[in-house]
XYZ file of C-alpha atoms in Angstrom:
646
model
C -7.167 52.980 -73.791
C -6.570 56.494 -74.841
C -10.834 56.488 -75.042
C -11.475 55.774 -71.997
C -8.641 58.228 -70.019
C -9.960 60.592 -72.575
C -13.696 59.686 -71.017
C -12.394 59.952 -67.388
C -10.703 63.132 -68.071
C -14.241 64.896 -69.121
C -15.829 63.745 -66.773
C -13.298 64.833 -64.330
C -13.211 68.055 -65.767
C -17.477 68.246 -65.333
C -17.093 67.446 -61.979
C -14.748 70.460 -61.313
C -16.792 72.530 -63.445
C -20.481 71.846 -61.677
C -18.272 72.042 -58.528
C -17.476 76.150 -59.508
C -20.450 76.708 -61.430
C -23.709 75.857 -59.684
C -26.284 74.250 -62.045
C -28.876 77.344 -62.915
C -31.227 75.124 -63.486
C -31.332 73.442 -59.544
C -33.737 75.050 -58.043
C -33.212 74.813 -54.216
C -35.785 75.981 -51.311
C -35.188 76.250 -47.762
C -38.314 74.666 -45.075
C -38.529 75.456 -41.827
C -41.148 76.250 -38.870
C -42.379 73.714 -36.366
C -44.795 70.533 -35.986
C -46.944 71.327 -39.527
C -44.072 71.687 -41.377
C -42.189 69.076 -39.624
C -45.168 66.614 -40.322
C -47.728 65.282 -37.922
C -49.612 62.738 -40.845
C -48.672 59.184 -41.169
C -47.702 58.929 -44.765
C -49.841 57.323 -47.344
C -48.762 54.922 -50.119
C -48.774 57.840 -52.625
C -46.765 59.664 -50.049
C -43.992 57.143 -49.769
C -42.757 56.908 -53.379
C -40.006 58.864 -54.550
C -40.996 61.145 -57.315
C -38.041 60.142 -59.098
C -34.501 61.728 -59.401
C -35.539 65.624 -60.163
C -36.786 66.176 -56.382
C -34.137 65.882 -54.073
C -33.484 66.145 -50.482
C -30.290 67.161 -48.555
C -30.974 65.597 -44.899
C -30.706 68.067 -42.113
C -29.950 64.596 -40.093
C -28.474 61.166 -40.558
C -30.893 58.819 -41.514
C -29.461 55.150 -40.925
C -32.479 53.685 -41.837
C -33.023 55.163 -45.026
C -29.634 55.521 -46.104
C -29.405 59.442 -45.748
C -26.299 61.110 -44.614
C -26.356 65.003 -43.432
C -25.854 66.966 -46.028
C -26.135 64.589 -49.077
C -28.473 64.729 -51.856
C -30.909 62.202 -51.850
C -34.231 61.676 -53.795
C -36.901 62.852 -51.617
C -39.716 60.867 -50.118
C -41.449 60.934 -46.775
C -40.364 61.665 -44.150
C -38.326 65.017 -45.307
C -37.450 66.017 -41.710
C -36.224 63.804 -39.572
C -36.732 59.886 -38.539
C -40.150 58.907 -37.248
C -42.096 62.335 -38.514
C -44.543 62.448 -40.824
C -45.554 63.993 -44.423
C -45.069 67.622 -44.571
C -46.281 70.524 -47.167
C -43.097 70.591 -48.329
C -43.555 66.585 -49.604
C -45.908 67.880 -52.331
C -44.483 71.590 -53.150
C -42.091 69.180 -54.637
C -44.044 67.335 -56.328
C -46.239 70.068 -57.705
C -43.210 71.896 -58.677
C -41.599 69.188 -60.871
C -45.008 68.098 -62.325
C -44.997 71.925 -63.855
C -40.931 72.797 -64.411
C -39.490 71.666 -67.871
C -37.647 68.960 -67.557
C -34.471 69.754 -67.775
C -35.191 71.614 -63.963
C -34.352 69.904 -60.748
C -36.369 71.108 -57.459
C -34.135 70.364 -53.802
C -35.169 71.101 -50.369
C -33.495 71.373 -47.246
C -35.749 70.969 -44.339
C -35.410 71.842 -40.179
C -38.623 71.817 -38.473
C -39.746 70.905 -34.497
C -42.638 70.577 -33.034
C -43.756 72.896 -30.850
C -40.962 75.239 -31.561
C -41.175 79.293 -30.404
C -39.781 81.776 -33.593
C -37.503 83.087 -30.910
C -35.942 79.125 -31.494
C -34.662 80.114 -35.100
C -33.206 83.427 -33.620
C -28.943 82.903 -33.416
C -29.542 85.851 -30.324
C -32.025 83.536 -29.000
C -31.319 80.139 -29.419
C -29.043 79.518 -26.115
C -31.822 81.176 -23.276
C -34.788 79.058 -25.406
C -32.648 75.793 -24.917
C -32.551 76.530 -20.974
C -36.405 77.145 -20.899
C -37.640 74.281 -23.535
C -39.992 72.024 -22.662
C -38.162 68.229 -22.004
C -39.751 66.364 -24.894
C -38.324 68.535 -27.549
C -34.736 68.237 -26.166
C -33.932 65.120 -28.383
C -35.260 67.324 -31.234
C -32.951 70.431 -30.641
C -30.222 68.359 -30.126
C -30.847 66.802 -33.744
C -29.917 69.967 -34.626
C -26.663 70.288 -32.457
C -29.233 72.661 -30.525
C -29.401 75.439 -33.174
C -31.760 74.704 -35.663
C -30.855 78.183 -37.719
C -27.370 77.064 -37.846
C -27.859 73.526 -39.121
C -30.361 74.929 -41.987
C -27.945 77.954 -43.027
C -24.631 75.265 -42.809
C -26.532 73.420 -45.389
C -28.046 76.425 -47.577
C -24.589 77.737 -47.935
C -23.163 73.508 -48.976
C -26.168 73.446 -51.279
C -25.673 77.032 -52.979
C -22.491 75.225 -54.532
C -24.470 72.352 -56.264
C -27.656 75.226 -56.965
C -29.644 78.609 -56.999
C -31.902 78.909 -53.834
C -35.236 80.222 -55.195
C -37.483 80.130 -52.075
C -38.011 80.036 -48.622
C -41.247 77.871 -47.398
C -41.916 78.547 -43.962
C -44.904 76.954 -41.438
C -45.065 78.647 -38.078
C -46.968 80.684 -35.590
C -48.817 78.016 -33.435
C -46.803 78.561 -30.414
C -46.743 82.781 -31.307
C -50.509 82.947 -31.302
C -51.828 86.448 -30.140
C -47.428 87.229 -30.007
C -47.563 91.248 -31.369
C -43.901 91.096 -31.998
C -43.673 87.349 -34.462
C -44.302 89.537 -37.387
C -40.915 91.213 -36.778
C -39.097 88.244 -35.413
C -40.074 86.496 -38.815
C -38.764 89.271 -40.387
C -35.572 89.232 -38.829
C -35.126 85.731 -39.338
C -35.693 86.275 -42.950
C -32.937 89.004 -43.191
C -30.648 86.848 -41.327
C -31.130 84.236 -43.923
C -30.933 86.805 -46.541
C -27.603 88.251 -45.515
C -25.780 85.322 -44.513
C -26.751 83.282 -47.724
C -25.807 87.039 -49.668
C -29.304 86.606 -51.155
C -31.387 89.110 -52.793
C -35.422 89.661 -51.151
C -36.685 90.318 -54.319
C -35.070 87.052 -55.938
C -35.817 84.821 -52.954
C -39.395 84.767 -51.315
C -41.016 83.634 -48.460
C -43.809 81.726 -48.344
C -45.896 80.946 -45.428
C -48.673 78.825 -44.715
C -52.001 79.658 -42.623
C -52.642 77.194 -39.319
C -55.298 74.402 -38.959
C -58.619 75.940 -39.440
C -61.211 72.905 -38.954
C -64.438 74.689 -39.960
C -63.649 77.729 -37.685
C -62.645 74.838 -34.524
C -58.808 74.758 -35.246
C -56.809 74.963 -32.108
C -54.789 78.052 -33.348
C -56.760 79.763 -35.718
C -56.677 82.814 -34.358
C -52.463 82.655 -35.612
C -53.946 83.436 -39.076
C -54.894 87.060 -38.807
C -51.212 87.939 -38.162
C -49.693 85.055 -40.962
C -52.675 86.788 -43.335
C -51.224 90.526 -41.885
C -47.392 89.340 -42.253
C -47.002 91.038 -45.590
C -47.895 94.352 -43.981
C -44.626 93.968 -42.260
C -42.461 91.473 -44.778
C -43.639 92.709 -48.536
C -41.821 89.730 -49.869
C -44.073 87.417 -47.312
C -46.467 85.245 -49.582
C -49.574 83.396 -47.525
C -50.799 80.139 -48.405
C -54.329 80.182 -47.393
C -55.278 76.775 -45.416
C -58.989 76.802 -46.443
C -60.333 73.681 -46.833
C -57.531 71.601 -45.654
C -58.284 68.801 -44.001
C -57.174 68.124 -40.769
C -56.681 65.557 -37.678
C -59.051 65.251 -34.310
C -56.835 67.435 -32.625
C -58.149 70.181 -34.754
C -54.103 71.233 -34.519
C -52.677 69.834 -37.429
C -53.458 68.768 -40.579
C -54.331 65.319 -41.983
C -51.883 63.700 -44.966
C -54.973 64.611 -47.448
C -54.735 68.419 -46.021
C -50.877 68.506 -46.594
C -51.256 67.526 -49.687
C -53.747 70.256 -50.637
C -51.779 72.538 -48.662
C -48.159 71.420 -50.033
C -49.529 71.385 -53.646
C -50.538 75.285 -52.908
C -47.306 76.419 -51.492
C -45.670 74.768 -55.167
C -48.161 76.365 -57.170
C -47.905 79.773 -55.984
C -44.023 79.442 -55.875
C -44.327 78.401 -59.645
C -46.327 81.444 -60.249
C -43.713 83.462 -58.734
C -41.619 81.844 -61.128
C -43.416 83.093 -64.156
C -44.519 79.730 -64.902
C -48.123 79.072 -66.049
C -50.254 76.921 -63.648
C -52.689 74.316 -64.900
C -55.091 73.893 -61.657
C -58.527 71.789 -61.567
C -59.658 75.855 -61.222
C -58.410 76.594 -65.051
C -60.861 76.005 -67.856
C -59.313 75.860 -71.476
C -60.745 78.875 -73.603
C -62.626 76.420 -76.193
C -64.958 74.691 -72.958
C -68.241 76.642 -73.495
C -71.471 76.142 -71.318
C -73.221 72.787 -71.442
C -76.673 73.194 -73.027
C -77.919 71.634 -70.004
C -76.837 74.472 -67.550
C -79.001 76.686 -66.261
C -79.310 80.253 -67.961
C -77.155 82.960 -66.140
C -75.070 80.213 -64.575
C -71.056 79.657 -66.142
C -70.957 75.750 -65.072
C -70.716 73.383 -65.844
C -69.034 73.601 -68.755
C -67.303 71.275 -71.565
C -63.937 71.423 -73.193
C -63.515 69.959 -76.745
C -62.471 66.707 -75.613
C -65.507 66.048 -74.006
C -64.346 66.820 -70.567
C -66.886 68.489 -68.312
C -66.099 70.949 -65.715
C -67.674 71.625 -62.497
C -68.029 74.108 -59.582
C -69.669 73.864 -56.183
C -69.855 77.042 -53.653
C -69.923 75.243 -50.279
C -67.307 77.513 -48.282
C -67.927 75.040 -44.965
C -67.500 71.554 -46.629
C -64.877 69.578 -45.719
C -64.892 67.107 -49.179
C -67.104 67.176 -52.080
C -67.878 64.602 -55.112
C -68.813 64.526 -58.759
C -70.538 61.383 -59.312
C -71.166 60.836 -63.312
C -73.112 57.633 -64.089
C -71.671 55.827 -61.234
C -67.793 56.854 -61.476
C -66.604 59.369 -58.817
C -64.018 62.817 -59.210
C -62.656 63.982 -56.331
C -63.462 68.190 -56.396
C -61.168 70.761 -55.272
C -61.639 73.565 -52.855
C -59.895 77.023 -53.598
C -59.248 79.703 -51.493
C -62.109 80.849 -51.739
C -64.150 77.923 -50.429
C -65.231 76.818 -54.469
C -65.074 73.950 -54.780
C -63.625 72.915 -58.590
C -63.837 69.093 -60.564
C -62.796 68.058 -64.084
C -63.837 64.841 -65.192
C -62.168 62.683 -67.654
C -63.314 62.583 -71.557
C -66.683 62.066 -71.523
C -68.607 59.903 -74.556
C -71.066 61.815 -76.672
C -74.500 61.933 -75.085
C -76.220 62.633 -72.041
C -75.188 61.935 -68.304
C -76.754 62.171 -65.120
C -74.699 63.127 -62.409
C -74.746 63.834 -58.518
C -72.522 66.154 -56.308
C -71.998 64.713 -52.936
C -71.239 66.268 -49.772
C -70.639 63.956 -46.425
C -71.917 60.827 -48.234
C -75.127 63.152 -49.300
C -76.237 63.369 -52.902
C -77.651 65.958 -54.335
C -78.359 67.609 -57.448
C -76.166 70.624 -58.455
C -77.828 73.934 -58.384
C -76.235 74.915 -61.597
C -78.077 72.425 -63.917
C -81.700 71.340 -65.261
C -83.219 68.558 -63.239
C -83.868 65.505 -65.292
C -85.926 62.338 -63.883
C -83.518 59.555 -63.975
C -81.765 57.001 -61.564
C -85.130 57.210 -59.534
C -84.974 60.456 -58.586
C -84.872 63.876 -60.017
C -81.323 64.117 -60.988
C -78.715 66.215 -62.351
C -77.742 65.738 -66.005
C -75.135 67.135 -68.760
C -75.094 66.798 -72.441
C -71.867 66.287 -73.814
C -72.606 67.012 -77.260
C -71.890 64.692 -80.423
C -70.849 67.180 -84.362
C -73.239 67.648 -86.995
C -73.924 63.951 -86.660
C -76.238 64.825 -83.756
C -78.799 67.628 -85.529
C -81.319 65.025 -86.372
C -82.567 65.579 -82.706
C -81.485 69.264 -82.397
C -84.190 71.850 -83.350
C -83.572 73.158 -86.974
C -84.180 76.679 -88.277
C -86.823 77.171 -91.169
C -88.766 73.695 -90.213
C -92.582 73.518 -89.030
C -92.490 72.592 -84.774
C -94.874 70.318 -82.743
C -95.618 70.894 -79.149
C -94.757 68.639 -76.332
C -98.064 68.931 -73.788
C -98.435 68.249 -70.138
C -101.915 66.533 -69.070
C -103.426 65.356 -66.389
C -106.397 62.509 -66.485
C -108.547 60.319 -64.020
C -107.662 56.452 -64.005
C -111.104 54.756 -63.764
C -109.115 51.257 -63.243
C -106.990 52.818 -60.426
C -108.722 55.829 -59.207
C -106.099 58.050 -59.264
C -104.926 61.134 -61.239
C -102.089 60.590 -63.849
C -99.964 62.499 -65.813
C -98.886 62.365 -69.505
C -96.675 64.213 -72.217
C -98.639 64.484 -75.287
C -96.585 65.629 -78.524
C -98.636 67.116 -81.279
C -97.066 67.352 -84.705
C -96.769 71.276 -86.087
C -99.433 70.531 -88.189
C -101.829 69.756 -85.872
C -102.538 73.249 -84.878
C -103.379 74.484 -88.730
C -107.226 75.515 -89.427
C -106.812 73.618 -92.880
C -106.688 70.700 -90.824
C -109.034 71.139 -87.955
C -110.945 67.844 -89.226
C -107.648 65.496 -89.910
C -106.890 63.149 -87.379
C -103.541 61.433 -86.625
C -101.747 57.896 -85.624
C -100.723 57.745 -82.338
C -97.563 56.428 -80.807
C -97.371 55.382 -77.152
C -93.604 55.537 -76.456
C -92.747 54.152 -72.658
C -89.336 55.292 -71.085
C -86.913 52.968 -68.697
C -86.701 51.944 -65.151
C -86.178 54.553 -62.644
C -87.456 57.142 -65.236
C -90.868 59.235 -65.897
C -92.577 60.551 -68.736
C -90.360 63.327 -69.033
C -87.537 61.319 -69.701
C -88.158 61.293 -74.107
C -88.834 64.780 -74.398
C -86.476 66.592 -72.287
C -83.257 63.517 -72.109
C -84.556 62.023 -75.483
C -85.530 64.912 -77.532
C -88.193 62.803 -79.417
C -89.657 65.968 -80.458
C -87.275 67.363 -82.668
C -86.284 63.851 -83.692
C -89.933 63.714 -85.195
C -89.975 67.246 -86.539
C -86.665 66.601 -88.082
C -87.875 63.739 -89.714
C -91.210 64.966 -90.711
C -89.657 67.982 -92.412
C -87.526 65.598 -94.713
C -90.272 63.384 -95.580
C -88.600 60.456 -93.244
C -91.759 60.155 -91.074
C -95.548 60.993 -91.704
C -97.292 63.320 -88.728
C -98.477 61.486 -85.586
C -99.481 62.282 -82.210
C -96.787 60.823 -79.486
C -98.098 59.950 -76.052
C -95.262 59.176 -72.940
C -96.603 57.985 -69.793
C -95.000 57.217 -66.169
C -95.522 53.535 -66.992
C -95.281 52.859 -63.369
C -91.426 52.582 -63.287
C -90.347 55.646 -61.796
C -89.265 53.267 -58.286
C -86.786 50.769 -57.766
C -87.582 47.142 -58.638
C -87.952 44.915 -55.552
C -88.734 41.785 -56.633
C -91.636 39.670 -58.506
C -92.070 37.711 -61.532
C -91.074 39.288 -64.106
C -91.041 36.963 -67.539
C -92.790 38.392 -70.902
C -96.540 38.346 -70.114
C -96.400 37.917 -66.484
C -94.623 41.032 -65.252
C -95.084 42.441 -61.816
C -92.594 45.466 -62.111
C -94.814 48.111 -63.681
C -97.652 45.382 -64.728
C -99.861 48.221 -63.226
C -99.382 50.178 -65.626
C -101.169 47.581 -68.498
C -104.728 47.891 -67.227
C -104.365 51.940 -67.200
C -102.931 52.430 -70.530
C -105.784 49.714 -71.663
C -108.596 50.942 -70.036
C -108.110 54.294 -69.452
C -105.186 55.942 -71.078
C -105.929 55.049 -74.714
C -109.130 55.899 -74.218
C -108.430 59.169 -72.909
C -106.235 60.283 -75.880
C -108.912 59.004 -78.344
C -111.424 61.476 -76.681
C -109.075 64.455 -76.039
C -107.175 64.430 -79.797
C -107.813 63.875 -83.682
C -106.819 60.438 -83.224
C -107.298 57.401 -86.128
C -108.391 55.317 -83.388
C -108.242 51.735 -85.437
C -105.378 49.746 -84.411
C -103.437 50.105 -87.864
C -102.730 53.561 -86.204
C -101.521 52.546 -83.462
C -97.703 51.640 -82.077
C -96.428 51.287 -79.266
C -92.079 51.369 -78.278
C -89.967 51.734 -75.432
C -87.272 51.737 -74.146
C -85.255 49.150 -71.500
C -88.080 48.281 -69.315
C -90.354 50.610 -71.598
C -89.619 47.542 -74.021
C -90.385 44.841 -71.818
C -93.725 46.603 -71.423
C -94.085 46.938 -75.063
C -93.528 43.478 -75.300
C -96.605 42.831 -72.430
C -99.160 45.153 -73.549
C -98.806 44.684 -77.084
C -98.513 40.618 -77.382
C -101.369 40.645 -75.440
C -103.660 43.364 -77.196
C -102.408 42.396 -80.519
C -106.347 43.954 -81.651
C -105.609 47.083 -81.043
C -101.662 47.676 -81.787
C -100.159 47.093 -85.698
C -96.532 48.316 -84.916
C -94.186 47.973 -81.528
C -90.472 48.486 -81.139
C -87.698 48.277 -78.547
C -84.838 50.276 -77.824
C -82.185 48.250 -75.403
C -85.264 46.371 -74.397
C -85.365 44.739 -71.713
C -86.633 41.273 -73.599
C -84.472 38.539 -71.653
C -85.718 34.791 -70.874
C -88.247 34.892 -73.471
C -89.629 31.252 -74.206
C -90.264 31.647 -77.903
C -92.362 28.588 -78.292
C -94.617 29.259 -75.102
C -95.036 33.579 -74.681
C -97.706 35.193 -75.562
C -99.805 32.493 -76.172
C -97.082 30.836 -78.516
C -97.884 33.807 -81.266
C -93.994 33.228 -82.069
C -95.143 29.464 -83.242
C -97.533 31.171 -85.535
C -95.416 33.685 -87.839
C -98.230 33.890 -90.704
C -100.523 35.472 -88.097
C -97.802 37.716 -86.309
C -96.570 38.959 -89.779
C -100.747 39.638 -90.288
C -101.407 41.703 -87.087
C -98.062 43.531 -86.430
C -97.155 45.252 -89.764
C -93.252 46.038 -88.042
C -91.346 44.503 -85.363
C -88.631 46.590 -84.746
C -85.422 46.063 -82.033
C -82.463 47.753 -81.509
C -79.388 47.710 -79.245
C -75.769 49.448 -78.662
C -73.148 47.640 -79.501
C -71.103 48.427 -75.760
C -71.165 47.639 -72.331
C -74.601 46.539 -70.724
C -76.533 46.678 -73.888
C -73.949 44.204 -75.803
C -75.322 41.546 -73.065
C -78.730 42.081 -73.831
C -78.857 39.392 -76.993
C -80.787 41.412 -78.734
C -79.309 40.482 -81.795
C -79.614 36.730 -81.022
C -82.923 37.270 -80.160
C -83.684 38.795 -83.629
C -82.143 36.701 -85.523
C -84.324 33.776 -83.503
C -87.225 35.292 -84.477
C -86.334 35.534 -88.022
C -85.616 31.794 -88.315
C -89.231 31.418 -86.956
C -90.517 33.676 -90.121
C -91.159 36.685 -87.656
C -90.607 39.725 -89.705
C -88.677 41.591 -87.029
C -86.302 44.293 -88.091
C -82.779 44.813 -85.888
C -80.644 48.248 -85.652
C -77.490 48.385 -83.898
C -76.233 52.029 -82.778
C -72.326 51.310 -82.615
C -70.187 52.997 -80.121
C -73.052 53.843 -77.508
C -74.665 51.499 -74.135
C -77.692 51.755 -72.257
C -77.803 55.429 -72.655
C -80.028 58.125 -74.359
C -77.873 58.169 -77.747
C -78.689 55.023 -78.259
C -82.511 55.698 -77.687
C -82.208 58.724 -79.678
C -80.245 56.735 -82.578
C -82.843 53.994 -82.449
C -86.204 56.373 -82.536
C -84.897 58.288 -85.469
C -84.301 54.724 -87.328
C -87.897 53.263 -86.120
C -89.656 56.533 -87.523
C -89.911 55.345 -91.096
C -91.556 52.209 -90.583
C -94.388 53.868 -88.360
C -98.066 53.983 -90.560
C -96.706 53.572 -94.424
């Protein structure tokens, strides 16, 4: 018994001390203006929610319907102002304030805003002849107010300064004082008035104000935002909370709920810098992120952090909304003042993406980065790169270099010009061995990619120089054609042998291509020098050109191969039945697969393992951790080298 008196007592005793001693660390901010900071925006699910119990609200009104009484804390949640208004900057100041503030910190606001509403309405001089001359519709909302708005906010200020510290004053007004010469200086005087009746300092307590609707130059009152931008020439405690690139409604008056969030999440951060407190915006890039590889010289983005986050910016001063689309999964960017327009992504696996930036439902490629052929198009791409793991296919110091070449040559079978990457080992180009002639690998990319795509994405190049340098593979020529694969697929019969996506391709590479290379380089132009691999679709064609030309291939591999519904007793002439004969004519089979995501439902390994109980010597390689993605296809190269002419 004595416990719990003892209990009561303290807590009695707390209660009479928080009563004398406002808590230091409740920091309380005063809103006011008219219809943008009363809230014109239906609120939005993530509107609604209460933050939780460190953001609170003291109603300048009863709300019945929510529970609120005048003049009670409550936790805050739209609507702030009154019943039936909408979400106001002030909704997400306090939620960008608490998301920054230690813990321990408590953020309040007390809010009086109406629509429509003249300066000269939060004037105590003024008040009584504005009543007598305001328009009939915002009667009900003075009278909310017992008809003096000023009053109702400062009553509550000076109830609140006993449970607080007031820290702030947000303010969004000027719409109805457009082109008005004297607002500046009735702003300021409301600002003193405040100042000296809450015996508040105007170095300890500023005031923020937010610029007008600006809709891409179209906003109603945008010409209100050379004197808010000017205010500070007059108030020197007066900071302005640009509006640029907050979206708004089709009135072109006020702002949507997605522009007061931007613009409510600017009026917190700029209060918190006031504060002293350090800011982390979507603008700030950690001091490790350095410039991706696959930027463009002279350009600072994108960049990567050591997590493997990737950072991105976008100067497109009149865009409304922009995107960062990565491999299919979309980041929201963020405009600054400034009209740049700022993303970071989440960590990122090791490897390379292709990514988009989209503006109005338009993709495009951002300036800032090499082009890569990829997702059918030329396409934007970033490396996010793996440790030391990754220099087999980074160029080493103090090792001989091939060339990767670019030629062009006639298809007889089509009668068209084509284009080809040719890579040459270092060798190649020494007068000792002007006479020596080399195997040749014909290496195939994807779908919806071009003969670029090993070279620049794949870095086959210094895969092979790597591995020629350390004795892992001997010198060969490499040749990487379109394969007829760069577009879409739209239909056809595609089983092993009777392909129509890219079966166009088979005649050219037969009758012309191969041909072509013979003639042009030192080649050993038997088929025991000859292999041919590829990638996804670039393995299904392996599959087709190879099982049917077995006289002039010895080796093939896949990488993620695209080898599904394959009939191992009928394909190809039923060379599966016959392993004796296989094992004869192809020296190495080799497949390989990631162990995530789309490539895991390839059944590669199944497929392997199939052929193996048939006698077919085919060799698997799984690259764990990675999908249908270029470190996989790098992975898998560097593991097919060794087998290739030994």
């Amino acid at each position: 018994m004595k416990k719990l008196i003892s209990t009561i007592l303290l807590s009695v005793l707390a209660l009479t001390v928080n009563a004398q001693n406002p808590d230091p660390n409740f920091y309380i901010f005063l809103c006011f203006g008219q219809s943008n900071m009363e809230g014109a925006a239906r609120p939005e699910a993530q509107d609604i929610a209460s933050p939780g119990p460190r953001f609170l609200l003291m109603p300048a009104v009863d709300d019945p319907q929510r529970g609120r009484k005048m003049g009670e804390w409550c936790e805050a949640s739209a609507p702030l102002c009154r019943p039936n208004t909408g979400l106001t900057p002030a909704d997400w100041f306090g939620r960008t304030m608490i998301k920054t503030l230690p813990e321990n910190i408590r953020v309040g606001v007390i809010h009086v805003a109406i629509g429509g509403i003249d300066i000269k309405g939060f004037l105590p001089d003024s008040i009584s002849s504005y009543i007598k001359k305001a328009p009939g519709w915002m009667i009900p909302m003075l009278a909310a107010y017992d008809n003096n708005p000023y009053e109702r906010l400062i009553t509550l200020a000076k109830k609140a300064q006993k449970d607080g510290v007031i820290k702030g004053v947000l303010m969004h007004q000027g719409e109805t004082n457009t082109g008005d010469p004297k607002w500046a200086g009735m702003v300021q005087q409301v600002y003193d008035n405040m100042l000296g009746d809450l015996q508040l300092k105007p170095e300890e307590v500023p005031i923020l104000v937010g610029e007008v609707v600006q809709a891409n130059g179209e906003g109603v009152c945008i010409g209100c935002n050379k004197q808010i931008n000017d205010l500070p020439k007059t108030l020197h405690t007066a900071q302005v909370i640009s509006s640029t690139g907050c979206t708004n409604g089709p009135d072109k008056l006020h702002f949507d709920a997605a522009g007061y969030r931007e613009l409510g999440t600017r009026y917190g951060e700029r209060m918190l810098e006031l504060l002293g407190y350090q800011v982390k915006k979507p603008f700030d890039v950690p001091e490790d992120a350095f410039i991706a590889e696959t930027t463009i010289p002279g350009n600072d983005f994108p960049k990567v952090d050591k997590e493997g986050r990737a950072y991105f910016r976008l100067d497109a001063p009149e865009a409304t909304s922009a995107i960062v689309d990565i491999c299919g999964k979309k980041y929201d960017m963020r405009r600054d003042e400034k009209g740049i327009w700022c993303a970071v992504t989440d960590p990122l696996v090791a490897g390379f993406h292709y990514y988009f930036m989209n503006i109005g439902g338009v993709k495009f490629i951002d300036p800032a980065t090499e082009t890569f052929f990829g997702c059918n198009r030329e396409s934007g791409g970033i490396e996010i790169p793996e440790g030391p793991e990754g220099d087999y296919y980074r160029p080493q110091q103090g090792i001989a270099h091939g060339q990767v070449r670019s030629i062009y040559y006639f298809a007889e079978s089509t009668q068209e010009w084509r284009h080809a990457m040719v890579y040459t080992p270092a060798e190649y180009e020494l007068k000792a061995n002007a006479k020596k002639r080399y195997p040749v690998l014909y290496l195939q990319h994807g779908m919806g990619e071009d003969e670029t795509g090993w070279s620049k994405q794949g870095h086959m190049q210094h895969i092979l120089d790597n591995a020629i340098a350390k004795g892992e593979a001997v010198p060969m020529i490499v040749v990487m054609e379109s394969g007829d694969v760069k577009a879409p697929f739209h239909g056809g019969d595609n089983r092993q042998g009777m392909s129509t996506y890219g079966n166009s391709f088979y005649k050219v590479m037969i009758q012309d291509l191969i041909p072509t290379i013979d003639r042009e380089f030192r080649t050993l132009s038997d088929r025991n020098h000859r292999a041919m691999a590829g990638l996804s679709w670039g393995g299904h064609q392996t599959f087709d050109v190879v099982l049917n030309n077995m006289d002039k291939f010895s080796y093939m591999g896949t990488f993620s191969g695209a080898i599904f519904g394959l009939d191992l007793k009928t394909a190809y002439n039923g060379i599966f039945t016959r392993p004796d004969e296989f094992n004869k004519n192809i020296r190495c089979l080799f497949m390989m697969i990631g162990t995530e995501g789309m490539d895991k439902m390839f059944g590669t390994k199944k497929l392997v393992d199939d052929l193996n109980a048939l006698g077919i010597n085919a060799h698997y390689y799984e690259s764990q951790g990675t999908d249908h993605e270029w470190l996989t296809w790098r992975r898998g190269f560097k593991q097919f080298l060794p087998y290739l002419f030994k």
